[in-house]
XYZ file of C-alpha atoms in Angstrom:
570
model
C 59.175 22.846 -6.287
C 61.800 20.333 -7.353
C 65.274 20.564 -5.853
C 68.214 21.523 -8.084
C 71.473 20.780 -6.300
C 73.974 19.749 -8.917
C 74.610 21.674 -12.171
C 73.000 20.139 -15.237
C 70.009 20.087 -17.551
C 66.668 19.021 -16.090
C 63.658 17.995 -18.197
C 60.269 18.039 -16.471
C 56.708 17.407 -17.566
C 53.666 19.352 -16.437
C 49.997 19.516 -17.387
C 48.475 22.804 -18.453
C 45.746 22.001 -20.984
C 42.264 20.600 -20.711
C 41.755 17.003 -19.663
C 39.431 15.021 -21.939
C 36.079 13.979 -20.477
C 34.727 10.563 -21.387
C 30.964 10.132 -21.636
C 29.402 7.690 -19.167
C 27.349 4.725 -20.302
C 23.568 5.187 -20.324
C 22.577 1.768 -21.684
C 23.230 -0.443 -18.636
C 20.067 -1.680 -16.939
C 19.361 -2.865 -13.414
C 16.600 -5.379 -12.622
C 15.128 -6.560 -9.329
C 12.866 -9.585 -8.958
C 12.348 -13.221 -8.066
C 14.600 -15.918 -9.493
C 15.048 -19.653 -9.030
C 18.519 -19.238 -7.514
C 21.242 -16.657 -7.012
C 22.449 -14.361 -4.201
C 19.791 -12.388 -2.318
C 22.130 -9.841 -0.726
C 25.249 -7.949 -1.647
C 26.266 -6.370 -4.915
C 24.040 -6.872 -7.970
C 25.478 -9.451 -10.369
C 26.575 -8.508 -13.898
C 24.690 -10.409 -16.609
C 25.662 -10.170 -20.282
C 23.303 -12.651 -21.973
C 20.219 -14.784 -21.321
C 22.484 -17.833 -20.988
C 24.529 -15.976 -18.383
C 21.316 -15.230 -16.484
C 20.399 -18.932 -16.561
C 23.757 -19.939 -15.119
C 23.554 -17.489 -12.220
C 19.820 -17.159 -11.546
C 18.259 -20.286 -13.009
C 15.326 -20.711 -15.353
C 11.764 -19.383 -15.523
C 9.450 -19.552 -12.522
C 6.041 -21.204 -12.437
C 2.960 -19.043 -12.900
C 1.017 -21.190 -10.417
C 3.588 -20.599 -7.694
C 4.455 -16.941 -8.119
C 1.903 -15.313 -10.430
C 2.801 -11.727 -11.332
C 6.078 -11.910 -9.373
C 7.707 -14.346 -11.810
C 8.611 -11.986 -14.666
C 12.288 -11.226 -13.991
C 13.582 -13.956 -16.329
C 11.199 -12.877 -19.106
C 12.178 -9.214 -18.689
C 15.903 -9.999 -18.912
C 15.351 -12.115 -22.011
C 13.337 -9.295 -23.625
C 16.014 -6.771 -22.635
C 18.678 -8.633 -24.599
C 16.299 -9.421 -27.476
C 15.586 -5.710 -27.933
C 19.197 -4.580 -28.026
C 20.474 -4.564 -24.440
C 24.055 -5.649 -23.927
C 24.578 -5.750 -20.153
C 22.534 -5.505 -16.981
C 22.864 -6.024 -13.257
C 20.480 -8.250 -11.313
C 19.414 -8.336 -7.676
C 17.384 -11.345 -6.605
C 14.498 -11.143 -4.161
C 13.417 -14.271 -2.274
C 10.219 -14.824 -0.227
C 10.720 -14.716 3.521
C 9.694 -18.375 3.818
C 12.199 -19.605 1.223
C 14.590 -22.173 2.688
C 18.127 -23.249 1.907
C 18.851 -26.890 1.139
C 21.371 -28.565 3.459
C 22.432 -31.867 5.007
C 20.983 -31.030 8.420
C 18.917 -34.223 8.406
C 22.131 -36.271 8.642
C 22.914 -36.747 12.311
C 26.432 -36.390 13.738
C 27.740 -34.859 10.526
C 31.296 -33.563 10.575
C 30.581 -31.193 7.693
C 27.603 -28.853 7.488
C 26.912 -28.419 3.780
C 24.275 -26.009 2.434
C 23.283 -24.515 -0.884
C 24.813 -21.124 -1.604
C 21.409 -19.417 -1.478
C 17.743 -20.284 -0.819
C 15.528 -22.197 -3.212
C 14.344 -25.644 -4.188
C 17.217 -25.773 -6.685
C 19.521 -26.770 -3.819
C 17.739 -30.121 -3.457
C 19.499 -31.194 -6.663
C 22.998 -30.657 -5.249
C 25.222 -33.706 -4.729
C 28.531 -33.626 -2.887
C 30.865 -36.544 -3.619
C 33.938 -37.010 -1.410
C 36.860 -39.304 -2.263
C 40.201 -39.842 -0.479
C 43.286 -37.924 -1.633
C 46.798 -37.031 -0.546
C 48.790 -33.915 -1.282
C 52.264 -35.067 -0.180
C 54.239 -38.218 0.565
C 57.830 -38.979 1.523
C 60.020 -41.823 2.827
C 61.528 -41.674 6.322
C 65.334 -41.524 6.444
C 65.873 -41.600 10.207
C 63.838 -42.176 13.383
C 64.840 -40.096 16.403
C 63.715 -39.884 20.007
C 60.507 -38.081 20.897
C 58.545 -39.383 17.900
C 60.671 -37.302 15.536
C 61.391 -38.527 12.036
C 63.766 -37.080 9.488
C 62.189 -37.387 6.071
C 63.335 -36.860 2.509
C 60.962 -33.949 1.802
C 58.678 -32.272 4.366
C 57.011 -29.972 1.833
C 53.227 -30.195 2.084
C 53.209 -31.451 5.693
C 51.681 -29.100 8.277
C 51.153 -29.248 12.033
C 47.732 -30.748 12.724
C 47.599 -32.818 9.526
C 46.508 -36.435 9.716
C 49.150 -38.674 8.124
C 49.255 -42.358 7.245
C 52.361 -44.542 7.234
C 52.037 -47.372 4.733
C 54.261 -50.428 4.916
C 52.895 -52.649 2.212
C 49.314 -53.479 3.177
C 49.667 -52.256 6.752
C 48.603 -48.659 7.544
C 49.230 -46.584 10.651
C 47.404 -43.287 11.129
C 48.998 -40.485 13.111
C 48.906 -36.729 13.530
C 51.673 -34.152 13.009
C 52.699 -32.116 16.048
C 55.332 -29.940 14.389
C 57.420 -29.623 11.240
C 60.914 -28.112 11.265
C 63.275 -28.313 8.311
C 63.037 -31.982 7.263
C 62.052 -33.279 10.707
C 58.424 -34.187 11.422
C 57.246 -34.751 14.992
C 54.228 -37.066 15.317
C 51.746 -37.417 18.179
C 52.520 -41.121 18.599
C 55.461 -43.366 17.807
C 55.223 -45.413 14.637
C 55.477 -49.146 15.108
C 58.050 -51.359 13.478
C 60.930 -50.487 11.183
C 59.898 -47.289 9.411
C 63.211 -46.258 7.805
C 63.473 -46.724 4.048
C 66.482 -45.343 2.165
C 65.970 -47.382 -0.999
C 65.968 -45.709 -4.379
C 62.347 -46.786 -4.843
C 60.905 -46.727 -1.306
C 58.107 -49.095 -0.257
C 57.540 -47.476 3.146
C 55.938 -44.053 2.722
C 54.554 -41.393 5.054
C 51.624 -39.591 3.344
C 49.176 -36.885 4.255
C 45.521 -37.878 4.409
C 43.073 -35.527 2.725
C 39.990 -35.745 0.544
C 38.722 -34.298 -2.740
C 35.270 -32.674 -2.791
C 33.160 -32.714 -5.961
C 30.125 -30.420 -5.841
C 27.586 -31.276 -8.555
C 24.429 -29.464 -9.676
C 22.882 -30.321 -13.026
C 25.534 -29.751 -15.659
C 27.627 -27.644 -13.271
C 30.462 -29.220 -11.347
C 33.150 -27.892 -9.043
C 36.160 -29.852 -7.821
C 38.201 -28.947 -4.749
C 41.219 -31.198 -4.543
C 43.097 -32.342 -1.455
C 40.949 -30.610 1.149
C 41.829 -30.942 4.811
C 40.032 -30.797 8.167
C 43.086 -29.081 9.649
C 42.273 -25.377 10.270
C 45.988 -24.505 10.179
C 46.502 -25.899 6.683
C 46.177 -23.670 3.600
C 43.977 -26.363 2.049
C 41.427 -26.226 4.889
C 38.097 -27.316 3.427
C 36.250 -24.151 4.507
C 38.830 -21.977 2.756
C 38.759 -24.010 -0.443
C 34.980 -24.150 -0.853
C 34.419 -20.511 0.143
C 34.778 -19.600 -3.546
C 32.089 -22.069 -4.646
C 29.068 -20.780 -6.562
C 26.972 -23.781 -5.564
C 27.468 -24.656 -1.894
C 28.951 -23.566 1.417
C 30.767 -25.851 3.887
C 31.360 -25.519 7.596
C 33.321 -27.942 9.780
C 31.212 -28.754 12.835
C 33.347 -31.139 14.882
C 36.654 -32.306 13.490
C 38.113 -35.053 15.688
C 41.581 -34.911 17.237
C 41.840 -38.685 16.944
C 44.283 -40.274 14.525
C 41.563 -41.123 12.003
C 41.489 -40.452 8.271
C 39.405 -37.346 7.452
C 37.170 -39.266 5.040
C 36.473 -41.839 7.746
C 35.521 -39.027 10.124
C 33.117 -37.604 7.539
C 31.608 -40.896 6.376
C 31.577 -42.547 9.793
C 33.354 -45.587 8.390
C 36.199 -46.535 6.097
C 34.873 -45.815 2.589
C 36.315 -45.282 -0.864
C 33.569 -42.813 -1.870
C 31.031 -40.902 0.221
C 28.060 -39.048 -1.269
C 25.967 -36.355 0.435
C 22.569 -35.262 -0.921
C 21.098 -31.938 0.152
C 17.420 -31.532 0.993
C 14.960 -29.147 2.614
C 15.289 -26.329 0.053
C 12.150 -24.349 -0.779
C 11.321 -21.464 -3.124
C 8.813 -20.072 -0.640
C 5.400 -18.738 -1.565
C 4.120 -15.593 -3.234
C 1.832 -14.982 -0.241
C 4.853 -14.298 1.978
C 6.184 -11.558 -0.317
C 5.704 -7.932 0.648
C 6.825 -4.523 -0.528
C 9.613 -4.640 2.068
C 11.257 -7.575 0.255
C 11.660 -5.502 -2.924
C 12.522 -2.228 -1.169
C 15.201 -4.119 0.732
C 17.223 -3.501 3.862
C 20.462 -1.635 4.393
C 22.640 -3.892 6.531
C 25.823 -2.153 5.434
C 28.213 -2.587 2.502
C 28.013 -6.010 0.907
C 24.838 -6.946 2.797
C 22.197 -4.688 1.265
C 19.126 -6.244 -0.346
C 16.450 -5.250 -2.882
C 16.578 -1.701 -4.199
C 19.114 -0.789 -1.517
C 21.714 -3.104 -3.079
C 22.020 -0.752 -6.070
C 23.374 2.001 -3.825
C 26.776 0.308 -4.213
C 26.486 0.183 -8.026
C 27.468 3.309 -9.975
C 27.186 1.781 -13.473
C 23.444 1.257 -13.872
C 21.450 4.049 -15.545
C 18.097 2.301 -16.209
C 16.091 0.625 -13.418
C 13.057 -1.665 -13.445
C 11.231 -4.127 -11.201
C 9.323 -6.159 -13.814
C 5.697 -6.932 -13.000
C 5.765 -5.454 -9.489
C 3.221 -2.620 -9.482
C 2.842 -2.101 -5.735
C 2.878 1.709 -5.292
C 5.177 1.418 -2.267
C 7.791 -0.427 -4.309
C 7.500 1.830 -7.362
C 7.663 5.018 -5.303
C 10.753 3.668 -3.495
C 12.394 2.925 -6.847
C 11.626 6.451 -8.100
C 12.978 7.965 -4.868
C 16.140 5.868 -5.273
C 16.647 7.263 -8.791
C 15.987 10.838 -7.656
C 18.368 10.639 -4.700
C 21.234 9.256 -6.766
C 20.384 11.414 -9.787
C 22.183 9.025 -12.119
C 19.458 6.618 -13.226
C 15.972 6.474 -14.687
C 13.098 4.186 -13.624
C 10.811 2.347 -16.050
C 7.486 1.546 -14.375
C 4.817 -1.007 -15.258
C 1.086 -0.567 -14.751
C -1.038 -3.349 -13.247
C -2.269 -5.650 -15.982
C -5.869 -5.187 -14.876
C -5.529 -1.382 -15.234
C -6.701 -1.207 -18.836
C -9.472 1.382 -18.665
C -8.390 4.984 -19.029
C -9.636 5.996 -15.582
C -7.797 3.065 -13.955
C -4.578 3.960 -15.764
C -4.860 7.597 -14.702
C -5.546 6.592 -11.098
C -2.215 4.739 -10.975
C -0.432 7.483 -12.915
C -1.496 10.135 -10.388
C 0.717 8.495 -7.751
C 3.869 9.829 -9.417
C 5.315 13.243 -10.141
C 8.959 12.843 -11.095
C 11.155 13.412 -14.117
C 13.176 10.337 -13.178
C 10.537 7.797 -14.207
C 8.198 6.876 -17.059
C 5.076 4.684 -17.243
C 4.353 2.244 -20.071
C 1.201 0.329 -20.963
C -0.159 -2.197 -21.998
C 1.426 -5.578 -21.272
C 3.049 -7.441 -24.151
C 2.429 -10.871 -25.607
C 5.577 -12.993 -25.957
C 6.414 -16.681 -26.223
C 6.935 -18.550 -22.948
C 9.686 -21.211 -23.271
C 8.529 -22.794 -19.997
C 4.887 -23.507 -20.914
C 5.446 -23.479 -24.702
C 2.704 -20.918 -25.303
C 2.197 -17.181 -25.624
C 1.774 -15.218 -22.402
C 1.530 -11.558 -21.426
C 4.508 -9.943 -19.693
C 5.065 -6.423 -18.308
C 6.715 -4.022 -20.783
C 9.541 -2.708 -18.566
C 12.156 -5.279 -19.633
C 11.377 -4.765 -23.320
C 11.423 -0.978 -22.969
C 14.767 -1.109 -21.139
C 16.150 -2.959 -24.162
C 14.730 -0.282 -26.458
C 16.421 2.416 -24.340
C 19.727 0.573 -24.610
C 19.373 0.027 -28.364
C 18.429 3.647 -29.012
C 21.340 4.923 -26.902
C 23.795 2.691 -28.735
C 22.610 3.377 -32.275
C 21.459 6.997 -32.048
C 22.568 8.437 -28.723
C 20.883 9.337 -25.458
C 19.514 12.527 -27.023
C 17.159 10.471 -29.215
C 13.772 9.904 -27.578
C 13.336 6.122 -27.104
C 10.070 6.141 -29.032
C 8.783 5.163 -32.490
C 10.956 2.067 -32.074
C 9.758 -1.426 -32.986
C 9.581 -4.077 -30.289
C 11.397 -7.322 -31.039
C 10.012 -10.646 -29.904
C 6.550 -9.176 -29.211
C 3.647 -10.763 -31.058
C 0.719 -8.888 -29.582
C -0.684 -6.461 -27.025
C -2.938 -7.076 -24.067
C -5.029 -4.006 -25.007
C -5.338 -2.074 -28.253
C -5.670 1.628 -27.488
C -7.012 4.082 -30.060
C -6.176 7.714 -30.789
C -8.979 9.032 -28.598
C -7.706 7.153 -25.564
C -4.142 8.235 -26.224
C -5.344 11.844 -26.475
C -6.157 11.530 -22.774
C -3.229 9.383 -21.604
C -0.339 10.984 -23.504
C -0.696 14.491 -21.969
C -0.940 12.806 -18.572
C 2.467 11.180 -19.097
C 1.448 7.587 -19.861
C 3.412 6.149 -22.785
C 1.382 3.711 -24.813
C 2.643 0.829 -26.908
C 0.561 0.485 -30.057
C 0.291 -1.724 -33.128
C 0.132 -0.018 -36.526
C -0.784 -1.699 -39.776
C 2.348 -2.525 -41.735
C 4.625 -0.962 -39.074
C 4.629 -3.580 -36.329
C 4.316 -2.882 -32.622
C 5.957 0.372 -31.572
C 6.618 2.534 -28.542
C 4.346 5.527 -29.088
C 5.217 7.880 -26.254
C 8.276 9.614 -24.800
C 7.112 11.443 -21.682
C 8.188 11.347 -18.063
C 5.813 11.416 -15.096
C 6.764 14.996 -14.250
C 4.355 17.912 -14.004
C 7.270 20.272 -14.721
C 7.125 21.002 -18.453
C 10.896 21.578 -18.539
C 11.339 17.862 -17.877
C 8.439 16.594 -19.955
C 10.493 14.392 -22.261
C 12.451 11.275 -21.318
C 15.419 12.066 -23.549
C 15.890 15.499 -21.914
C 16.142 14.034 -18.421
C 18.400 11.201 -19.565
C 20.613 13.621 -21.509
C 21.151 15.616 -18.318
C 21.907 12.390 -16.433
C 24.538 11.638 -19.103
C 26.089 15.125 -19.000
C 26.097 15.353 -15.199
C 27.560 11.865 -14.786
C 30.264 12.466 -17.381
C 31.347 15.767 -15.802
C 31.310 14.260 -12.305
C 33.388 11.221 -13.286
C 35.853 13.197 -15.382
C 36.481 16.066 -12.982
C 37.798 14.276 -9.910
C 41.300 15.537 -10.750
C 40.156 19.074 -9.791
C 39.670 18.207 -6.110
C 42.376 19.739 -3.861
C 44.035 21.619 -6.733
C 44.918 25.288 -5.970
C 41.689 27.272 -6.489
C 43.197 29.896 -8.800
C 42.553 31.448 -12.203
C 44.793 28.851 -13.835
C 42.594 26.034 -12.499
C 39.416 27.849 -13.535
C 40.713 28.184 -17.087
C 41.609 24.479 -17.281
C 38.205 23.426 -15.948
C 36.426 25.712 -18.414
C 38.412 24.385 -21.366
C 37.764 20.787 -20.280
C 34.003 21.194 -20.033
C 33.719 23.299 -23.178
C 35.590 20.659 -25.167
C 33.262 17.953 -23.853
C 30.068 19.922 -24.534
C 31.287 20.822 -28.009
C 31.574 17.128 -28.756
C 28.087 16.556 -27.338
C 26.746 19.357 -29.568
C 28.434 17.906 -32.651
C 26.786 14.557 -31.872
C 23.419 16.283 -32.181
C 22.448 16.257 -28.513
C 22.285 20.055 -28.150
C 20.348 22.514 -30.261
C 21.875 25.565 -31.911
C 23.829 26.329 -35.063
C 27.063 26.904 -33.143
C 28.486 26.040 -29.705
C 27.635 29.456 -28.233
C 23.952 28.801 -28.936
C 24.140 25.230 -27.610
C 25.767 25.840 -24.215
C 27.695 28.209 -21.977
C 30.252 27.620 -19.222
C 30.900 30.278 -16.578
C 33.547 30.013 -13.879
C 35.490 32.589 -11.938
C 34.675 35.713 -9.975
C 31.234 35.890 -11.579
C 30.263 32.545 -10.033
C 32.274 32.577 -6.795
C 32.657 34.985 -3.931
C 35.707 35.232 -1.727
C 33.743 33.363 0.916
C 33.290 30.443 -1.510
C 37.014 30.388 -2.210
C 37.882 30.602 1.498
C 35.628 27.639 2.177
C 37.167 25.528 -0.584
C 34.343 25.815 -3.110
C 34.888 25.969 -6.862
C 31.586 26.804 -8.579
C 31.098 26.354 -12.303
C 27.764 27.293 -13.902
C 26.843 25.348 -17.035
C 23.867 25.922 -19.291
C 22.868 23.585 -22.125
C 20.091 23.648 -24.714
C 18.871 20.051 -25.113
C 17.144 18.938 -28.267
C 13.426 18.133 -27.940
C 11.624 15.388 -29.858
C 9.241 16.220 -32.700
C 6.252 14.785 -30.873
C 3.626 16.424 -33.063
C 4.411 16.586 -36.762
C 2.077 19.000 -38.542
C 1.878 19.451 -42.299
C -0.297 22.409 -43.231
C -1.672 22.017 -46.728
C -3.594 24.536 -48.755
C -4.999 24.617 -52.250
C -2.828 26.295 -54.811
C -4.734 27.972 -57.597
C -3.452 28.649 -61.082
C -3.391 32.441 -60.568
C -1.050 32.175 -57.553
């Protein structure tokens, strides 16, 4: 209760009505796979276009080097071609992949390495040139190597400085800086005082500028220092680089210019080339690389890295059909309950019995299988190749969600950028595969290539259709995200009424969008909360229980027109 101490009129605001619930996104995809470059641990990276993918993860991988593991770039390109707008990527690298560095250079002051493993790092050049961040004339020389200067801004204890008197240079090191007095490690020789309007004797800091170059990318870090106490310490500056990392190995305490320490001699420009980077080999890859390791927040790899991401709702590992990896991906989706897995079949599994043998490994409503592989153009080899369908299907999911809504089954949709199929299945073969939960992609005369299936891999007929499971993911995620305000509120009838109004308003909007069946809201859903759903023990233990029932729409999978002959007497 507010305190009222002095007489007057008080105006207060309070909330009593329902709080609007905002629907969560269902069109954001998550991909895992091999790439030419990019981080291999930590949070998945947001990608919003194929060009964005190229900047972060590089170009296409060679078929000779990586075979069926190379399809991440193709899948991402197909995702955007087919209507996707954003995805998150986690890179997997072979265990024998190596990071390019300058380790071959002996007695190096700086240890420079590519940001992440791969042969791409062998193209990195680091160019270092001298620089200075501050300079000032000396007004007075005092005892104890102390010098009063015009402006001490930019000078820090530990900095290497150079006193220039015409062509003569004296290098020194700062011991301390107080007000406008700088104490040096050694006494400067000669007459150092210069009070002229345009001074010719100047005390300057000695730093260097680092240019990191890779292809068309370039990063410049100006006025870097080898002084750990300075805010422009080189390790601090380059820590934000997307190309390279830098570590100072052995900075000298001698009064020597930093660039001379790095280059080993007095030089105007010093260039460092990195080497030793390797993409690794496909033979060293295993299921463990894709499943990933949980080394804690910010250090997770593979599938585990998506634990920290709560935006993704569609998951795929393009071209990787190892049952251990696919089952781990499905388990990940089931545990989180907020995402759906799109699975590929091995390309060689074209016969019905082979397809069914792989299909029988799964029984989950959180995944769907698609076959066959798709023929698309390969920009790398300038020819048509076959790629797994998961990236294309993820784009179809995203497009269908955006244009129609998550309640629409992502089927009977044309595939963009696909010129052919690896296998042409007929009706008889689909009669066997469709009831088993294998979604075929088929070509129809005059109708292009279309997704011709909308079933999950679940044996539970309640969750037979993809759109039903994904609709529940949408509803559950929206209610969870929009109801956090309820936590720690007084568990009373007033709260129950507000919660019920909030959820009913949200579900009414979902029904009006066509996601729920029924001619009115009472037929489409119900929301129960109160003494009918909670006991006194629940209330005493801090539990608020709300029971929600919804009637999802089901796709018209079998359209039957019954035709009879009408006679003239009828």
